[in-house]
Coordinates of N, CA and C in Angstrom, one line a residue:
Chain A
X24 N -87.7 152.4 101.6 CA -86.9 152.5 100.5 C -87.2 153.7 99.6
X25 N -86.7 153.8 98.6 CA -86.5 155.0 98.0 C -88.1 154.7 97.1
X26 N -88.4 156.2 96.5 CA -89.7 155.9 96.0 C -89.6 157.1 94.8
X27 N -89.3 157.1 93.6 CA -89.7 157.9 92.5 C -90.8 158.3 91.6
X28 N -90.9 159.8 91.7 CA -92.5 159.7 91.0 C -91.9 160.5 90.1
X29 N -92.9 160.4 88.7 CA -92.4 161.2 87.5 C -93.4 161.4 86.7
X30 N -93.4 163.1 85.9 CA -94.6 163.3 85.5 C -94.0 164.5 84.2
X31 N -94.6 164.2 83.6 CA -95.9 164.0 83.1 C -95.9 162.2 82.9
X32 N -96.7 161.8 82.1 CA -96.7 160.7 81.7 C -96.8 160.3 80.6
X33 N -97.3 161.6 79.8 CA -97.1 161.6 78.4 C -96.8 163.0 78.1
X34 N -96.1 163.2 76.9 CA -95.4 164.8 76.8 C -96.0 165.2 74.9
X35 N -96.5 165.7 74.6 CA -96.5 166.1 73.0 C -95.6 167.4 72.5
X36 N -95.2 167.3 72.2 CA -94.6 168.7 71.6 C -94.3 169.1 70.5
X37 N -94.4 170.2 69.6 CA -94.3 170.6 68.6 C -92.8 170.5 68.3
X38 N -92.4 169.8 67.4 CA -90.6 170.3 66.6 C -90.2 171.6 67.2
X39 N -89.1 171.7 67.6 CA -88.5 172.8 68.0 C -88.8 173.6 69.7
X40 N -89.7 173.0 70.0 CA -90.4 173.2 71.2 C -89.2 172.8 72.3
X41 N -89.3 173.0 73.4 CA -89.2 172.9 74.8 C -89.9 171.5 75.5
X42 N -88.6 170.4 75.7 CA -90.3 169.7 76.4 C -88.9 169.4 77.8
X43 N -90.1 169.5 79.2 CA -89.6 169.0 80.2 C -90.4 167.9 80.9
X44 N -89.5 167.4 82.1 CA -89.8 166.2 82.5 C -89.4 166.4 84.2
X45 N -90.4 165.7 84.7 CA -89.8 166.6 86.7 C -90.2 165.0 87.0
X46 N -89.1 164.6 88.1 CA -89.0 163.8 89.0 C -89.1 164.1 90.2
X47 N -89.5 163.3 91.2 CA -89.2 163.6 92.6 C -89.0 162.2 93.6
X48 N -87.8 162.3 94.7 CA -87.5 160.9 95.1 C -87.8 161.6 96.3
X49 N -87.5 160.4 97.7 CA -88.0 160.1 98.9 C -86.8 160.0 99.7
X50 N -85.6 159.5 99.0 CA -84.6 159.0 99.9 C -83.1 160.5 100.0
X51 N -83.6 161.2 101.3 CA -82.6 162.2 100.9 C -81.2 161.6 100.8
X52 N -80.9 160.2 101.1 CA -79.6 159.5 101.1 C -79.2 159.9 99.7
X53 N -80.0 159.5 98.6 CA -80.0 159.1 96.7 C -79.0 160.1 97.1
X54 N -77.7 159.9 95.9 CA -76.9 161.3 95.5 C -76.6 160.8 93.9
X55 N -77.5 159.9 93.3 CA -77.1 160.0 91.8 C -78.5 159.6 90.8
X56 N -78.4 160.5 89.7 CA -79.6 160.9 89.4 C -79.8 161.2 87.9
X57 N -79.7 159.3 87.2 CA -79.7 159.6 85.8 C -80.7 159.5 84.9
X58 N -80.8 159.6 84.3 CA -82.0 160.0 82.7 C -81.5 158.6 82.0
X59 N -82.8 158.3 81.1 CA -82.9 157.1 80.1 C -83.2 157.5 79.1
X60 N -83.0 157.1 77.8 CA -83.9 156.8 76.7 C -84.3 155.7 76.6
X61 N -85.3 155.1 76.0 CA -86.0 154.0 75.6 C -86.4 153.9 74.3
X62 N -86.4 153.5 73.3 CA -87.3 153.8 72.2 C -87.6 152.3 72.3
X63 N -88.5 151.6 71.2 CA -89.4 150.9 71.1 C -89.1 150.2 70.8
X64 N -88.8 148.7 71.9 CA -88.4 147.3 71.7 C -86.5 147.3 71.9
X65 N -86.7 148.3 72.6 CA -84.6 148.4 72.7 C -84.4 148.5 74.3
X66 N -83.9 148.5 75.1 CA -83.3 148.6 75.7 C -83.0 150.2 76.4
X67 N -82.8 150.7 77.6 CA -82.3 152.1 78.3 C -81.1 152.1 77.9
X68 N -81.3 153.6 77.3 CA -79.9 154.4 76.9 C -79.5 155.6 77.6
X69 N -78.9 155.4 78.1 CA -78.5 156.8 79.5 C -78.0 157.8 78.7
X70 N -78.7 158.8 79.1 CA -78.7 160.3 77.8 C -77.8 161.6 78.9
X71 N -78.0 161.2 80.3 CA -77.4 162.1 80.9 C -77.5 162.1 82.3
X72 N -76.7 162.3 83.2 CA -76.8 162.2 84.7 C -76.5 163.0 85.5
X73 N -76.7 163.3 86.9 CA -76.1 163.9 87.7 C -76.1 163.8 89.2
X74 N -75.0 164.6 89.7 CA -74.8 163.9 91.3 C -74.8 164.6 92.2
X75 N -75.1 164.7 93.0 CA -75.8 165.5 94.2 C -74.7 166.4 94.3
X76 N -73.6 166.4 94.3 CA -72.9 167.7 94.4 C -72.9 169.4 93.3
X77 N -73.7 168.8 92.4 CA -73.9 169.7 91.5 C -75.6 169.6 91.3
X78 N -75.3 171.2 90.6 CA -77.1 171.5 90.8 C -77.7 171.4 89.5
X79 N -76.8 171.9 88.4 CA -77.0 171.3 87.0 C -76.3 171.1 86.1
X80 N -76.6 170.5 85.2 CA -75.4 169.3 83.9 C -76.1 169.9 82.8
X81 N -75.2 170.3 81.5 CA -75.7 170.4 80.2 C -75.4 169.5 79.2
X82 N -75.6 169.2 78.1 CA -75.1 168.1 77.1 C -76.0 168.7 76.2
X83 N -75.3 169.5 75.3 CA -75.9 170.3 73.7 C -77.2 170.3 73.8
X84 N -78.6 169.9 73.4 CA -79.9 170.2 73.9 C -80.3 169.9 75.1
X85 N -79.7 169.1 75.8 CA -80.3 168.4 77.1 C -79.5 168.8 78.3
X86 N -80.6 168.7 79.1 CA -79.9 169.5 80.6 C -80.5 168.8 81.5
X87 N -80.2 168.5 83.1 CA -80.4 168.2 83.7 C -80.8 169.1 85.4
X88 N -81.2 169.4 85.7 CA -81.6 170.1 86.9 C -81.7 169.1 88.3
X89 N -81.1 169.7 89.5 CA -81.3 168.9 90.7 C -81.7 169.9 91.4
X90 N -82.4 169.9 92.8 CA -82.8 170.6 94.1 C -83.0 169.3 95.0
X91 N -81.8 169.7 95.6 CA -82.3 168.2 96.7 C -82.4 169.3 97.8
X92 N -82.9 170.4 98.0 CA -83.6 170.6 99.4 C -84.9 169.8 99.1
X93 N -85.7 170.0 97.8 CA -87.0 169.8 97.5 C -86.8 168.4 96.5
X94 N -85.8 167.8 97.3 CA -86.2 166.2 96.4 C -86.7 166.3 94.7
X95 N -86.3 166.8 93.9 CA -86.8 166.8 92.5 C -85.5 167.3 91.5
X96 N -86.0 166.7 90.8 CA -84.9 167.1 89.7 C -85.2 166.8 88.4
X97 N -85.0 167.5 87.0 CA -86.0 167.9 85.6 C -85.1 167.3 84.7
X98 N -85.5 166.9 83.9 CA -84.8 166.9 82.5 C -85.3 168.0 81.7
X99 N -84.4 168.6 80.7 CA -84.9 169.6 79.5 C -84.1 169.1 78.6
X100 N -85.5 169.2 77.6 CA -84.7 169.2 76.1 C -85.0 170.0 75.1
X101 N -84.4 171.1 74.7 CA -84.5 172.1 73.9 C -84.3 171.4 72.2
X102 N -84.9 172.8 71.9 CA -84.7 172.4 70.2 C -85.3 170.8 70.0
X103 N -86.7 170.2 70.6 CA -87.4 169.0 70.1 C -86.6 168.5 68.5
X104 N -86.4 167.4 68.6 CA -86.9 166.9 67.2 C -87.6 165.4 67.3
X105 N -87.5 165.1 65.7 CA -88.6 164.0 65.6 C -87.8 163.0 66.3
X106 N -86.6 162.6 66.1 CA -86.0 160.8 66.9 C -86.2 161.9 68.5
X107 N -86.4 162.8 69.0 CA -86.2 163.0 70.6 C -87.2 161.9 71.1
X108 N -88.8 161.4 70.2 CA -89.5 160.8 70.6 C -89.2 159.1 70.9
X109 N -89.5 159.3 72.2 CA -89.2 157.7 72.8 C -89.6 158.1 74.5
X110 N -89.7 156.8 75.2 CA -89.7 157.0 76.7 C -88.8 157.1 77.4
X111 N -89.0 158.3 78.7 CA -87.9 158.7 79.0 C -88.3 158.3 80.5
X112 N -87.3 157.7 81.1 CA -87.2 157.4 82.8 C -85.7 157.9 83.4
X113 N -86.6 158.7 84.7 CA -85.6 159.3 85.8 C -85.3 158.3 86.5
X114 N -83.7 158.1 87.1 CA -84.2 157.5 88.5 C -83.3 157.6 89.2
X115 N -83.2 157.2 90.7 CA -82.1 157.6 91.6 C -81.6 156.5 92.3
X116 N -80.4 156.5 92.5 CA -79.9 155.8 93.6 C -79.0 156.6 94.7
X117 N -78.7 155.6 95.7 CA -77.7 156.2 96.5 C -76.4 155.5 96.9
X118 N -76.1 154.7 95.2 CA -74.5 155.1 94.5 C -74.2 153.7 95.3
X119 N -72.8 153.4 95.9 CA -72.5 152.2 95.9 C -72.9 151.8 97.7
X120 N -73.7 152.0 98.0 CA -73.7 151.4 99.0 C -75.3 150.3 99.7
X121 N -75.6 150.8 98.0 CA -76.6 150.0 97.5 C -76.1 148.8 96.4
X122 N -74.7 148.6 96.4 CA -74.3 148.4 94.8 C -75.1 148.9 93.7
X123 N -75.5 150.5 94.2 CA -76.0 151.4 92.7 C -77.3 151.3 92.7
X124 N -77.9 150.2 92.9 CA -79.1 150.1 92.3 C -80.0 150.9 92.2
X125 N -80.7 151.1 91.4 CA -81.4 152.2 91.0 C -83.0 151.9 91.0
X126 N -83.5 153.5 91.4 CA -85.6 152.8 91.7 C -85.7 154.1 90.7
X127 N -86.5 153.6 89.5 CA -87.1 153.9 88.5 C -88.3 155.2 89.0
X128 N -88.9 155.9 87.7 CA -89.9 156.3 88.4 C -90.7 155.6 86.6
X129 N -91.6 156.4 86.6 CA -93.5 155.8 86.1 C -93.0 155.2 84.6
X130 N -92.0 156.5 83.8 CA -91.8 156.9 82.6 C -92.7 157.9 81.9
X131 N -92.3 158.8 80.7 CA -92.8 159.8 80.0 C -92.6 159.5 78.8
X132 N -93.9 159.2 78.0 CA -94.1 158.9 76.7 C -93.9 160.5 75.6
X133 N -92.8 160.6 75.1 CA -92.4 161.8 74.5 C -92.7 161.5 73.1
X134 N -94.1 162.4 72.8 CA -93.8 162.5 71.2 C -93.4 163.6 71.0
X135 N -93.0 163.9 69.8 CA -92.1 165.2 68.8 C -92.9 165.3 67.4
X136 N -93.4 165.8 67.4 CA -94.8 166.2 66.1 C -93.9 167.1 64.9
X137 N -93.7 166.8 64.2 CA -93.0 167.9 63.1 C -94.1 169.0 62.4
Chain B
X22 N -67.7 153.7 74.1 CA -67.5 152.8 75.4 C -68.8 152.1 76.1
X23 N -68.5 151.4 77.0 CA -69.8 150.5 78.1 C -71.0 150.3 76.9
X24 N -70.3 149.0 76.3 CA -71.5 148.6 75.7 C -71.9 147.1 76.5
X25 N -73.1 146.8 76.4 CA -73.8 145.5 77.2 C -74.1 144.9 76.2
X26 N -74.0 143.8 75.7 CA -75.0 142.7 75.3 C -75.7 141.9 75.5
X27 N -76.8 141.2 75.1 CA -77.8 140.6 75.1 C -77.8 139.5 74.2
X28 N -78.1 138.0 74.6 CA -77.8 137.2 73.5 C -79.2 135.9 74.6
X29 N -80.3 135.6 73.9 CA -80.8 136.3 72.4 C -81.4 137.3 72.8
X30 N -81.9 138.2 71.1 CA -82.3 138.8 71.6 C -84.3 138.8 71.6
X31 N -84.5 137.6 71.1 CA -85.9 137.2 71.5 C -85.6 135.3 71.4
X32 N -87.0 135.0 72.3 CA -86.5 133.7 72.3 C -88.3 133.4 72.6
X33 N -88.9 132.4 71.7 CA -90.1 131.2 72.1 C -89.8 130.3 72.6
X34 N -91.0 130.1 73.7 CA -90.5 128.6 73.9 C -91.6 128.1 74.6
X35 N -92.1 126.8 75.1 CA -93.3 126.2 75.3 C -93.5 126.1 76.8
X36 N -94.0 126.1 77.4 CA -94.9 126.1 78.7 C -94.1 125.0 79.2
X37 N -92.9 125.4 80.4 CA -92.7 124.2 81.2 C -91.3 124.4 81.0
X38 N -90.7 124.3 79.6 CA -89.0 124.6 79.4 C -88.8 125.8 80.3
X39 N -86.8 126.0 80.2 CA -86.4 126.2 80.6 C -85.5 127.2 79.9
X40 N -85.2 128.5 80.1 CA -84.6 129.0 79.1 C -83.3 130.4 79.9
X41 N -82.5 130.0 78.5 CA -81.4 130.9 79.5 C -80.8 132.2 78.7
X42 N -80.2 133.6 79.2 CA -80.2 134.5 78.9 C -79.1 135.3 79.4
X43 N -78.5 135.3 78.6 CA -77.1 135.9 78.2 C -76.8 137.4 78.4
X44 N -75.9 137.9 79.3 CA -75.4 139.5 79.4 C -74.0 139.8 79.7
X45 N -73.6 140.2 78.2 CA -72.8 140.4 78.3 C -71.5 142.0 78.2
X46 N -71.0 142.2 79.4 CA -70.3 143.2 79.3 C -69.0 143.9 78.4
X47 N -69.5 144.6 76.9 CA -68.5 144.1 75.6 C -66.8 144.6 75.8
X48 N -67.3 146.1 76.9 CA -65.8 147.1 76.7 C -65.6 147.1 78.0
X49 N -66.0 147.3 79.1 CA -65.8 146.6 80.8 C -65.6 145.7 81.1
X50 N -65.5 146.1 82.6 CA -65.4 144.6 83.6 C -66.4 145.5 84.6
X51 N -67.7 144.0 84.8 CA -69.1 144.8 85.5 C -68.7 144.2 87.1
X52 N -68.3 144.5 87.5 CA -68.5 143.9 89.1 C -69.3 143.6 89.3
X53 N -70.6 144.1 89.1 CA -72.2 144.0 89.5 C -72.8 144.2 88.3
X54 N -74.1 143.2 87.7 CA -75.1 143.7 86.9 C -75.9 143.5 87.6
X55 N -77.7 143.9 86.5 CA -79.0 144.0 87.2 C -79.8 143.1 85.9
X56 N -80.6 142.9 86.7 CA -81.9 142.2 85.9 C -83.0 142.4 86.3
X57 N -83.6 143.1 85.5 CA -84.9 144.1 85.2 C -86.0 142.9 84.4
X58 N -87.0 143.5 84.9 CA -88.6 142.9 84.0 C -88.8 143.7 83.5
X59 N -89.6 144.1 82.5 CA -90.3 145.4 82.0 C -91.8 144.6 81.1
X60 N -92.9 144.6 81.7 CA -94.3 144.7 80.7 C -94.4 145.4 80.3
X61 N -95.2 145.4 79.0 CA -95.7 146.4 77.9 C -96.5 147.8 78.9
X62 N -95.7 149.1 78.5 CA -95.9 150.3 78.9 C -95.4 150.6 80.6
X63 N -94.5 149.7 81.0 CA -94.7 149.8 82.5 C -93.0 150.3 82.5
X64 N -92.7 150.6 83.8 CA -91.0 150.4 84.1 C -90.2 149.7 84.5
X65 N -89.0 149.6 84.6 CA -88.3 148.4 84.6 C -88.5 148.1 85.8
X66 N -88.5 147.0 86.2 CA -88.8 146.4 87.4 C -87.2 145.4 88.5
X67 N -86.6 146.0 89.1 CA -85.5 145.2 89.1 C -86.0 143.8 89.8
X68 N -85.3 142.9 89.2 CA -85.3 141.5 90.0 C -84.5 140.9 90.9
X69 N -83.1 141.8 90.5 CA -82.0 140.8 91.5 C -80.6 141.5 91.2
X70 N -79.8 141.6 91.8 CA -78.4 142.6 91.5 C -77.9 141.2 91.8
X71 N -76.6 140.8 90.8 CA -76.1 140.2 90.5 C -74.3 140.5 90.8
X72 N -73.6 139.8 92.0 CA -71.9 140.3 92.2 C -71.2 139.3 91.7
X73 N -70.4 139.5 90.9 CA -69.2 138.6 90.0 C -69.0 137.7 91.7
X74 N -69.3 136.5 91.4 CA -68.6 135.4 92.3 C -69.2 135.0 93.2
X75 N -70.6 135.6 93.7 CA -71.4 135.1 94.9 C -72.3 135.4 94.1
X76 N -73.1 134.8 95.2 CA -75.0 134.9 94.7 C -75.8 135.8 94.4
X77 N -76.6 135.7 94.2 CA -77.7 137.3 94.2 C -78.0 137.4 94.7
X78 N -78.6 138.7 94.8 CA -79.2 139.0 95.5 C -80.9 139.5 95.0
X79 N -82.2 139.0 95.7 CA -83.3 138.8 94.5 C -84.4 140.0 95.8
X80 N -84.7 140.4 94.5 CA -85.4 141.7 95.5 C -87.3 140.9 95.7
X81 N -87.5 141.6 97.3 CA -88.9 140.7 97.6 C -89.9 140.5 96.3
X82 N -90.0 139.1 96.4 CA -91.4 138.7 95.5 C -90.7 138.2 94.3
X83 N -89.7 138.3 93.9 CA -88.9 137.1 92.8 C -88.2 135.7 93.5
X84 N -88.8 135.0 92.8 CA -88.3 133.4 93.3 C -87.1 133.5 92.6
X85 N -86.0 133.0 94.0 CA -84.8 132.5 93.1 C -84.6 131.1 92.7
X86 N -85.4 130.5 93.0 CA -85.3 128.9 92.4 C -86.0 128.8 90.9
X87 N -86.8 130.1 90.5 CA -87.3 130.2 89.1 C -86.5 131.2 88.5
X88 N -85.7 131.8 88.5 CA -84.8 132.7 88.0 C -83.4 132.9 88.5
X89 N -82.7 131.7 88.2 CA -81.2 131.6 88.3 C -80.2 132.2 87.8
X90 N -79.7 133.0 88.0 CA -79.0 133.7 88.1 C -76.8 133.4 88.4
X91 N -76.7 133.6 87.6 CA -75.2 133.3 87.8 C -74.4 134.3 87.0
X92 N -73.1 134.7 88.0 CA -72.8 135.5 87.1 C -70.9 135.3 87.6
X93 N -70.6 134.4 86.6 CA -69.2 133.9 86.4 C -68.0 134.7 86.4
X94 N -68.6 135.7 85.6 CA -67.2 136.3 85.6 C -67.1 137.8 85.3
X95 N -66.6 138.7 85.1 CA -66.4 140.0 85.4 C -67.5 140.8 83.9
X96 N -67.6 139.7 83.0 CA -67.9 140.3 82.0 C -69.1 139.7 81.0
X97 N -69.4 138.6 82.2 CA -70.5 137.6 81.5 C -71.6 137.4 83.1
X98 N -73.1 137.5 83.0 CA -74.0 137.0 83.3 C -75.1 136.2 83.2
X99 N -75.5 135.5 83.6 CA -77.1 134.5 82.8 C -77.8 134.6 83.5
X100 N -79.4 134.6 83.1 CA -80.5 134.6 84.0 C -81.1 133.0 83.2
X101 N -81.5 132.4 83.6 CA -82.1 131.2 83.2 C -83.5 131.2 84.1
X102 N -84.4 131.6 83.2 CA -86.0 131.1 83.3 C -85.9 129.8 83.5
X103 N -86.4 129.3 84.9 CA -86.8 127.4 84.7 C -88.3 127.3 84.6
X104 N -88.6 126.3 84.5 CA -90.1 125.8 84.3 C -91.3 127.3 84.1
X105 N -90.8 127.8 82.7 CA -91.2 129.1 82.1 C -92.9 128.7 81.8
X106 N -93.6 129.7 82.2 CA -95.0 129.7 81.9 C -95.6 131.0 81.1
X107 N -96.9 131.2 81.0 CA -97.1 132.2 80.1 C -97.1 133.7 80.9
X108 N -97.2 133.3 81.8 CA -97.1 134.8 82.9 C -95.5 135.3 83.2
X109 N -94.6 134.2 82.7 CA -93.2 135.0 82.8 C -92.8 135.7 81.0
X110 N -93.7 135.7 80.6 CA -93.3 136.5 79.3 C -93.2 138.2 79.4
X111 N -92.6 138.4 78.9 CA -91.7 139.9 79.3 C -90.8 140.0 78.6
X112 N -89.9 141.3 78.6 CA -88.8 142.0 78.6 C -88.0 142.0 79.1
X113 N -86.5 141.1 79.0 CA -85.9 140.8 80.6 C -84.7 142.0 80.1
X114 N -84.0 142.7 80.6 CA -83.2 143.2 80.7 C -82.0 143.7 81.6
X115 N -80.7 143.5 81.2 CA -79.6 143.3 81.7 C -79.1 144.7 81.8
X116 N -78.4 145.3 82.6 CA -77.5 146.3 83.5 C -76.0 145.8 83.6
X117 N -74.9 146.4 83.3 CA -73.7 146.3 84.0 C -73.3 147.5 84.7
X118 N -73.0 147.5 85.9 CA -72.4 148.8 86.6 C -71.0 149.1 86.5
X119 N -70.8 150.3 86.1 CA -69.3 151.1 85.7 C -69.4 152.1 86.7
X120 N -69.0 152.4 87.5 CA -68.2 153.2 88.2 C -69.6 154.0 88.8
X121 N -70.5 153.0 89.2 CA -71.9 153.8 89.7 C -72.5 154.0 88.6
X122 N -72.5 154.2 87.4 CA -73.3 153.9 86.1 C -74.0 152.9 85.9
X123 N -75.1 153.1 85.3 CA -75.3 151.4 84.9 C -75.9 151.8 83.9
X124 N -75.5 150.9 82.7 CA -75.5 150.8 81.3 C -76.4 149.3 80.3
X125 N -77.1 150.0 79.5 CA -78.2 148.3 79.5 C -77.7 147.9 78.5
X126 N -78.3 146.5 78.6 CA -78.0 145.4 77.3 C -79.4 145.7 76.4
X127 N -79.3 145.6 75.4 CA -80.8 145.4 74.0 C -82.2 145.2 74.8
X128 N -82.1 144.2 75.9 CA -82.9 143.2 76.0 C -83.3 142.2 75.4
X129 N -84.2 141.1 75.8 CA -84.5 139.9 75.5 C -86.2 139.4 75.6
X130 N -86.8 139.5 74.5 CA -88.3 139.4 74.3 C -88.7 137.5 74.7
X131 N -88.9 137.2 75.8 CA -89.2 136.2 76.1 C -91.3 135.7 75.7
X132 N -91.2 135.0 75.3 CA -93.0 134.5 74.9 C -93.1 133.2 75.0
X133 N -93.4 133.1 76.2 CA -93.9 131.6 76.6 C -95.1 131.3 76.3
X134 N -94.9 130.0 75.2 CA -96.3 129.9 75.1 C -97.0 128.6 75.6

C-alpha cells in the first residue's frame, strides 16, 4: 500500500519567513496530492491540492510543488504569519479507484513567531 | 462550499455505553465518507470508508462489530462506538468525498471514562 513520509516534524519560523514542507509517497499509482490545515481541537482544512498532471499549483502565499519521477512533493508558504501556525499534513491517494482514500503522512507542527 | 458537520461535537460517557456520532454533509451529496481516529499529536488514522447504501468497508485491525457504521443517505453518516472503554477515547473524525476531494467535519472529542 501506499506509504507517506513527511518532514520536518516541526517547522519555527520567523513572521515573514519562508517555511516549507516535503513529502514523499511509495505508490507511483497516487495521482492526487492534497495539503491540510489543522489547528488545535478542529478538524483538517484542505488549503490546497494537486494532481499528477501538473507540476505546480499557486494560491496567493501558498504553493504546491509535485515531482513524481522522485515521488515528492512540497508545500510553500511565503510571507509566514502568526494564524499560518497550526499542523500541516500531506497526503496522497490514487483518486477513485480507491474510493479516494487517502494515506496521511507524520504531520508538521508549524509555528510562526512574530 | 463542501461544508461537513459533526454533531456532537464532544461527548462523556461511562465505560461499557454505547455512543453514536453524527456526519453530516451541509452543501453536497457524499457518495463516500471516511472515519478517521486521531490521538493527541499523531495522524489521522482511517478506520473505514463508508458508501451511501452498502456496508463498510473497515481497514485491518478495526472491529466492525465495535464501530458501526451506517451511512443512510447521500448526506448523513453515523459511527456508533458500542461497549466504549477508556482506550477508545480519541478524536473521531468525519470525511465526505466531492469529486476525489475529501472535506472534514469539526470532529468529535470522545472520553470514556
Amino acid at each position: 500500500g501506499e506509504n507517506v513520509e513527511q518532514h520536518p516534524s516541526t517547522l519555527s519560523v520567523q513572521e515573514g519567513d519562508s517555511a516549507v514542507i516535503k513529502c514523499t509517497y511509495s505508490d507511483s499509482a497516487s495521482n492526487y496530492f492534497p495539503w491540510y490545515k489543522q489547528e488545535l481541537g478542529k478538524g483538517p482544512q484542505l488549503i490546497i491540492d494537486i494532481r499528477s498532471n501538473v507540476g505546480e499549483k499557486k494560491d496567493q502565499r501558498i504553493a504546491v510543488t509535485l515531482n513524481k519521477t522522485a515521488k515528492h512533493f512540497s508545500l510553500h508558504i511565503t510571507e509566514t504569519q502568526p494564524e499560518d501556525s497550526a499542523v500541516y499534513f500531506c497526503a496522497a491517494s490514487t483518486g477513485t479507484d480507491s474510493w479516494g482514500k487517502l494515506q496521511f503522512g507524520a504531520g508538521t507542527q508549524v509555528v510562526v513567531t512574530p | 462550499g463542501a461544508v461537513v458537520s459533526q454533531h456532537p461535537s464532544w461527548v462523556i460517557c461511562k465505560s461499557g455505553t454505547s455512543v453514536k456520532i453524527e456526519c453530516r454533509s451541509l452543501d453536497f451529496q457524499a457518495t463516500t465518507m471516511f472515519w478517521y481516529r486521531q490521538f493527541p499529536k499523531q495522524s489521522l488514522m482511517l478506520m473505514a470508508t463508508s458508501n451511501e447504501g452498502s456496508k463498510a468497508t473497515y481497514e485491518q485491525g478495526v472491529e466492525k462489530d465495535k464501530f458501526l457504521i451506517n451511512h443512510a443517505s447521500l448526506t448523513l453518516s453515523t459511527l456508533t462506538v458500542t461497549s466504549a472503554h477508556p482506550e477508545d477515547s480519541s478524536f473521531y473524525i468525519c470525511s465526505g468525498d466531492r469529486v476525489d476531494e475529501q472535506f472534514f467535519g469539526p470532529g468529535t472529542r470522545l472520553t470514556v471514562l
